[in-house]
Short mmCIF file of C-alpha atoms in Angstrom, two decimals:
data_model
loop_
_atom_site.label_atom_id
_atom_site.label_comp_id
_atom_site.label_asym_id
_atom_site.label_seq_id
_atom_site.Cartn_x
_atom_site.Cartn_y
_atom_site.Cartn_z
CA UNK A 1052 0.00 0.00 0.00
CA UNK A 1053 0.90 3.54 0.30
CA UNK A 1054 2.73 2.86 3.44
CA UNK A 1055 4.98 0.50 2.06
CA UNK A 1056 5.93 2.29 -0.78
CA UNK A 1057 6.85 5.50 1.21
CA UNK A 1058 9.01 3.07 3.17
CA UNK A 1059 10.83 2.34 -0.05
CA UNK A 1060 11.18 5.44 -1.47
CA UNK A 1061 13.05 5.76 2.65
CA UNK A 1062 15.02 2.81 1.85
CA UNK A 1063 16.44 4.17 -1.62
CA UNK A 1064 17.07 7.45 -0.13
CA UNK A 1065 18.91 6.20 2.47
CA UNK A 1066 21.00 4.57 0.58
CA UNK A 1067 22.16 6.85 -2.02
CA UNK A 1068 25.70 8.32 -1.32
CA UNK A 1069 26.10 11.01 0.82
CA UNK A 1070 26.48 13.85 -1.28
CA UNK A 1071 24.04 13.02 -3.95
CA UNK A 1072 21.69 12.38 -1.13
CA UNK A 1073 22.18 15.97 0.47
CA UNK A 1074 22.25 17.71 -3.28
CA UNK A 1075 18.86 16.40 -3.70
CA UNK A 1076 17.64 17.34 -0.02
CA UNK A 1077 19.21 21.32 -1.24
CA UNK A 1078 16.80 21.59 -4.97
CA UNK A 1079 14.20 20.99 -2.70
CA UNK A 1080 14.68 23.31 -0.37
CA UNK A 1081 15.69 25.74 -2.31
CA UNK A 1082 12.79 25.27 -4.26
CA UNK A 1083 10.70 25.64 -1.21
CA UNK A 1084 12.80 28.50 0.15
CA UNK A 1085 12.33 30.55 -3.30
CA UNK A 1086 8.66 31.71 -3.45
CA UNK A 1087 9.25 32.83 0.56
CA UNK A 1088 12.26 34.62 0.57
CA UNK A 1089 13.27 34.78 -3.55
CA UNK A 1090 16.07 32.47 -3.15
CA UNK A 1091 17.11 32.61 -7.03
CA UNK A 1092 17.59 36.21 -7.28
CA UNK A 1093 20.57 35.39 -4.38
CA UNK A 1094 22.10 32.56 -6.41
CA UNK A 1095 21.37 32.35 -9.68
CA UNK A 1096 24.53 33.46 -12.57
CA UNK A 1097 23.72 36.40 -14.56
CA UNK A 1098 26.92 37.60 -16.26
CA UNK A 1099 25.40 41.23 -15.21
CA UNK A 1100 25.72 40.68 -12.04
CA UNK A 1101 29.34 38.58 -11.73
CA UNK A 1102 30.78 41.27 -14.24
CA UNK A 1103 29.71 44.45 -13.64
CA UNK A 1104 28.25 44.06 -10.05
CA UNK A 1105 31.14 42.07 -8.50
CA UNK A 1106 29.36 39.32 -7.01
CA UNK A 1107 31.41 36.36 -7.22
CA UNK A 1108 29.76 34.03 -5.05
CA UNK A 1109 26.97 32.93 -7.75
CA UNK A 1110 30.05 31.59 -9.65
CA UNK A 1111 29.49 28.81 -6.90
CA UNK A 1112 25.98 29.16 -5.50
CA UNK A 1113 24.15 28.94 -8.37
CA UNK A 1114 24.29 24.98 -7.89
CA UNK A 1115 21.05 26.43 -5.36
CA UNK A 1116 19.46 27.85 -8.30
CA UNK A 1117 16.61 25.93 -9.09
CA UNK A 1118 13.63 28.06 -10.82
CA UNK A 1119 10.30 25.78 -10.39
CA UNK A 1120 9.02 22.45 -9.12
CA UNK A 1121 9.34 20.69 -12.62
CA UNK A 1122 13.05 21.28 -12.73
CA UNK A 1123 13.53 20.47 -8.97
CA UNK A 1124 11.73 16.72 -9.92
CA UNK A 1125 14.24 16.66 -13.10
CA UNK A 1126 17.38 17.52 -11.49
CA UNK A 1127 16.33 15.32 -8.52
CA UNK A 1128 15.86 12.14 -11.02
CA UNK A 1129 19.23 13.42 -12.59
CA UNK A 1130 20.91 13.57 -9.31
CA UNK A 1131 19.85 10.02 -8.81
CA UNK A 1132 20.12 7.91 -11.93
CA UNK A 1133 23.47 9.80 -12.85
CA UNK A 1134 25.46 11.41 -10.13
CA UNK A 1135 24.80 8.48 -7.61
CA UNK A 1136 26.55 5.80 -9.82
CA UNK A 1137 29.05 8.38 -10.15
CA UNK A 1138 29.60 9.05 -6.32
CA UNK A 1139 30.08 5.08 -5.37
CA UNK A 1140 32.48 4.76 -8.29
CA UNK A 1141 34.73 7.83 -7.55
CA UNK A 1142 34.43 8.86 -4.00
CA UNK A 1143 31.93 11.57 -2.54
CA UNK A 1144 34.77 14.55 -1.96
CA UNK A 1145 35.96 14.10 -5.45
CA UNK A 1146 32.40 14.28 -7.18
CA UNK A 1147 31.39 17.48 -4.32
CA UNK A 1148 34.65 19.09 -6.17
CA UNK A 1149 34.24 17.71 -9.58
CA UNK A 1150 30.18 19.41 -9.42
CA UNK A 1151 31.69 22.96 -7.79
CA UNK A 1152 34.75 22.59 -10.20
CA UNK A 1153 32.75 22.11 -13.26
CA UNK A 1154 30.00 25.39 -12.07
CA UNK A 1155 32.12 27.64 -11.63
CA UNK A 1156 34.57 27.12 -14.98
CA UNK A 1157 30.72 27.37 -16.35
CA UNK A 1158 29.87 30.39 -15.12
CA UNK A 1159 33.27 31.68 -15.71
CA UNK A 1160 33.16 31.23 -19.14
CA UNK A 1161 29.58 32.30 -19.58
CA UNK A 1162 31.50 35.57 -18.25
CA UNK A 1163 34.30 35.48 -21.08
CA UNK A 1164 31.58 34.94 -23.73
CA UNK A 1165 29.42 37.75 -22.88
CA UNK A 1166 32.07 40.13 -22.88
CA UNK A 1167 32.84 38.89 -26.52
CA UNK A 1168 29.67 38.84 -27.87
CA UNK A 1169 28.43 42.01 -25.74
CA UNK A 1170 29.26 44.22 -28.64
CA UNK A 1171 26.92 42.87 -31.16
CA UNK A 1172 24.44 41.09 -28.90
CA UNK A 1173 24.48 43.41 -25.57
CA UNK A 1174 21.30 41.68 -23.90
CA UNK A 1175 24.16 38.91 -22.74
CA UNK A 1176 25.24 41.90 -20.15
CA UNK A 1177 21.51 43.22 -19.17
CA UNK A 1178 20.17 41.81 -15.93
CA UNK A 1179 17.83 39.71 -17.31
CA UNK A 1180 20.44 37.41 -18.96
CA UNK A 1181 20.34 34.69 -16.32
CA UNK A 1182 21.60 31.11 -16.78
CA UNK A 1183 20.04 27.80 -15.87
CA UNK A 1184 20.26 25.41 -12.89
CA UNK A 1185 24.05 25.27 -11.87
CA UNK A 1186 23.14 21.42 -11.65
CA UNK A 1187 22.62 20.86 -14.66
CA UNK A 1188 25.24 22.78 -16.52
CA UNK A 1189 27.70 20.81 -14.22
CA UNK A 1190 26.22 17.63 -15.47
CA UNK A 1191 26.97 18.74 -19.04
CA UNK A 1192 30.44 19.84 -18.30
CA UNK A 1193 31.07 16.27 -16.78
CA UNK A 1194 29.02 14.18 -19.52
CA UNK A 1195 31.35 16.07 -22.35
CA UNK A 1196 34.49 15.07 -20.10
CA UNK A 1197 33.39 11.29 -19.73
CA UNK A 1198 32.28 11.14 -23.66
CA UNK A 1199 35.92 11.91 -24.39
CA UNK A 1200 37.64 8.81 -22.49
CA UNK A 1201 36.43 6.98 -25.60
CA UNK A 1202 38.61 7.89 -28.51
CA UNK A 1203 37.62 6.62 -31.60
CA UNK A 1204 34.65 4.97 -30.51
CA UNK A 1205 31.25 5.93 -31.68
CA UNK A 1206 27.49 6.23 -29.58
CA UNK A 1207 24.23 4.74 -30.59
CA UNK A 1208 21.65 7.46 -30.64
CA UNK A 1209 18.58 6.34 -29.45
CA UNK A 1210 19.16 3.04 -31.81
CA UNK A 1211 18.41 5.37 -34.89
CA UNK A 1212 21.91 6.39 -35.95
CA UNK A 1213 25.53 6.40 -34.49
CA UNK A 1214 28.20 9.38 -33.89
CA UNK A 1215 31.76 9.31 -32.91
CA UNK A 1216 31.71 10.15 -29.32
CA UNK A 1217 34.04 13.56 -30.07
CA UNK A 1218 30.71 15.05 -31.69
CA UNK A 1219 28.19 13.62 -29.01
CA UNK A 1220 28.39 16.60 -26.75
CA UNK A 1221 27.41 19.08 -29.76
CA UNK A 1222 24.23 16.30 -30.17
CA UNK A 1223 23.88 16.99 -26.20
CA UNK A 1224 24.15 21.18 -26.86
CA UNK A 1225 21.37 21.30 -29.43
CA UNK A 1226 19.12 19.17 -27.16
CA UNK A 1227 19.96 21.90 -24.28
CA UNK A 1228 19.11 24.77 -26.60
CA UNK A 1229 15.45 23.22 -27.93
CA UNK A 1230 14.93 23.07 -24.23
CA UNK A 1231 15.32 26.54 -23.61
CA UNK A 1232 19.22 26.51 -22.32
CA UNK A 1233 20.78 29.24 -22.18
CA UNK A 1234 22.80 28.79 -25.35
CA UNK A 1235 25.94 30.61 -24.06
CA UNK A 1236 25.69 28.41 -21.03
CA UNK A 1237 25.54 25.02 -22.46
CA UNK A 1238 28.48 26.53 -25.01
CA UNK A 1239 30.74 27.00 -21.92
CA UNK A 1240 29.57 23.51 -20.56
CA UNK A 1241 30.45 21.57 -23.35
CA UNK A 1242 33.48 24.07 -24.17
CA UNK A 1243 34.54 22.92 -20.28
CA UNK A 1244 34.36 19.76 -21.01
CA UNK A 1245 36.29 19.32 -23.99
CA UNK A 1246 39.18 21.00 -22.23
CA UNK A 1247 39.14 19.12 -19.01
CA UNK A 1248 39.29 15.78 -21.38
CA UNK A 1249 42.06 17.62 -22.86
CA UNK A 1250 43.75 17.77 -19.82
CA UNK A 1251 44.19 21.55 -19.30
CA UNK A 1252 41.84 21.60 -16.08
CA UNK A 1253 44.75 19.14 -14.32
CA UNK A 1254 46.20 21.41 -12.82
CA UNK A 1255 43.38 22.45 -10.79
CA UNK A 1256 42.18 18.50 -10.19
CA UNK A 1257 43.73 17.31 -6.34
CA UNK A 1258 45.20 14.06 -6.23
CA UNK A 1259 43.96 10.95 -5.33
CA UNK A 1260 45.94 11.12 -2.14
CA UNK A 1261 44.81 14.46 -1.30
CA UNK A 1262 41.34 13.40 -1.47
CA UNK A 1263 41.67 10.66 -0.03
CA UNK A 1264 42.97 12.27 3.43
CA UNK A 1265 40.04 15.19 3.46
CA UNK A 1266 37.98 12.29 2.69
CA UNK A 1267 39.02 10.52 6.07
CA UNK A 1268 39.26 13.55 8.07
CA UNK A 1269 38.62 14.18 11.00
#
């Protein structure tokens, strides 16, 4: 009955890793929080705002940013199906840093391209340029990086055609954008991406040793 399956949906929350678990627990209250005290104009990344008003911290905090109840259910089933596998197989500090890592190079370059393309498109720099659900433009940024450990290999689209996997995260961007991404967002995503597969984000990425130890602290 109803009981019993609220007592499973307990059971599978219980046991999904730690910080997928507690990433989940945040959309929702942030989603709760928002129509009280307006939560998203706090945390969500508008290059207006990083740029010309200085504040840095939605570089990070937009990972809070979630802007209705439908996206709060579709990050949540994200956040499960996706991020949880990842968790158990690489560790919960490196996937925390891997998630704020891959936000804030998004939001960062959002930044860069709105400067570039301010001159003939200056809505990019108006306040009502605002970007999507840090979430999910981390998710991007992390699907383009794992498409790339597969050189040469190609990806069955829906069982209707195959790709090489070094195109499948332009597939991925065009999906975004007939969702209503912010098309300079998922651009820096999948830009992010390609150059952490490239390596050129290494020197930013700790070591297995150092996250191991913060891992086992105190």
């Amino acid at each position: 009955g109803l009981c019993a399956h609220a007592m499973e949906l307990q059971e599978r929350f219980i046991a999904t890793p730690l910080v997928t678990r507690y990433l989940i627990v945040a959309t929702w209250i942030a989603c709760l929080l928002n129509p009280i005290i307006g939560l998203d104009d706090f945390v969500c990344s508008s290059p207006h705002d990083i740029i010309r008003k200085g504040q840095l911290w939605r570089l990070v905090l937009s990972i809070l940013y979630v802007p209705g109840l439908i996206n709060a259910v579709i990050m949540s089933f994200v956040l499960y199906r996706l991020a949880a596998a990842w968790e158990q197989e690489r560790g919960s500090i490196r996937i925390l840093y891997y998630f704020l890592l891959a936000i804030f190079c998004t939001n960062a370059g959002v930044c860069l391209l709105a400067i570039v393309v301010a001159p003939v498109a200056p809505s990019v720099l108006s306040p009502a340029f605002l970007c999507g659900p840090g979430i999910l433009a981390a998710f991007l940024v992390l699907i383009t990086r794992s498409s790339q450990g597969y050189s040469g290999t190609s990806v069955s689209i829906l069982g209707l055609f195959t790709m090489p996997t070094l195109y499948f995260p332009l597939l991925l961007l065009v999906f975004f954008a007939m969702f209503g991404a912010n098309p300079l967002e998922s651009a820096s995503s999948v830009a992010v991406g390609y150059a952490w597969a490239q390596g050129y984000l290494d020197i930013v990425i700790p070591n297995d040793a150092t996250l191991q130890s913060v891992q086992q602290w105190p």
